[in-house]
Amino acid sequence: MALVTFLSDFGDKDYYVPAVKAKMLSINPQLNIIDISHSIAPYDIEHAAFVLRSTFREFPKGTVHLVGINTIGTMTQGYIGVKLEEHIFVGPNNGILSLLADQDPGILVKFADIHLKDSTFPTRDILAPIAAKVASGAAIHDFGGPLTGFRKLMSRQAKATREHIIGHVIRIDRYGNLLTNIRKEVFEKLNPGKFTIQFGRESVDRLQNGYDQVEAGDPFAFFNSLDVLEIGINHGHGGNLLGLKQDSVVYINFGP
């Protein structure tokens, strides 16, 4: 199955998304193109990386992921192909692909000049043809040579000791729920049985298994399907009601 996912900050009001898809389909009309999202805020590499990191493993191994985020600008240092956990990523060398996993990619290719062209629309003119051809059976090595290193960005990590974990809000979803960078595995290793989670004007001393285990208007905290701590207000916009925003601090204190 020739499967390509497509992630961009193009929105849905212009011609950009269909133009990129048309380019890929002109190369292989049998491609199955799946939109991950085109509602990423312009140039928001951090959000795009979060969305892609949270979803790419759900697709079959061998899927090609086309990334059209901030493809023109001072941050972008050429265009690359990456093989990571049996998935192929085609996108700009602007740091976004370094945020997808904790380990480095198994294969890293810098696309050769012969496959590049001057363009104000490189996602369509450069990346889409390569993604389509790779999804159709070509190898990313066919389009360039090995790259020893690529542009890396550092994501904020939670700090943990035996006494506490200090994390941050990394995303507020459309419901106002707040996702943090506190991972379940870290919490379970340190948790002595008693703890207090402090966020904004609220604190809780127990975890739920979902949103509806507290009354409407009450705060909740649980480890979600991504195995990160999620907090908020049931049937309320947690960000607004708690006075929290992206990068706000969340504390877990252990002990009585």
mmCIF file of C-alpha atoms in Angstrom, residues 208-214 220-222:
data_model
loop_
_atom_site.group_PDB
_atom_site.id
_atom_site.type_symbol
_atom_site.label_atom_id
_atom_site.label_comp_id
_atom_site.label_asym_id
_atom_site.label_seq_id
_atom_site.Cartn_x
_atom_site.Cartn_y
_atom_site.Cartn_z
ATOM 1 C CA GLN A 208 -8.377 9.751 37.669
ATOM 2 C CA ASN A 209 -8.702 7.436 34.670
ATOM 3 C CA GLY A 210 -10.570 9.951 32.518
ATOM 4 C CA TYR A 211 -12.388 13.255 32.311
ATOM 5 C CA ASP A 212 -15.782 12.178 33.647
ATOM 6 C CA GLN A 213 -14.601 10.813 36.983
ATOM 7 C CA VAL A 214 -14.973 14.205 38.633
ATOM 8 C CA PHE A 220 -8.839 16.388 37.136
ATOM 9 C CA ALA A 221 -5.443 14.835 36.529
ATOM 10 C CA PHE A 222 -4.636 11.582 34.757
#
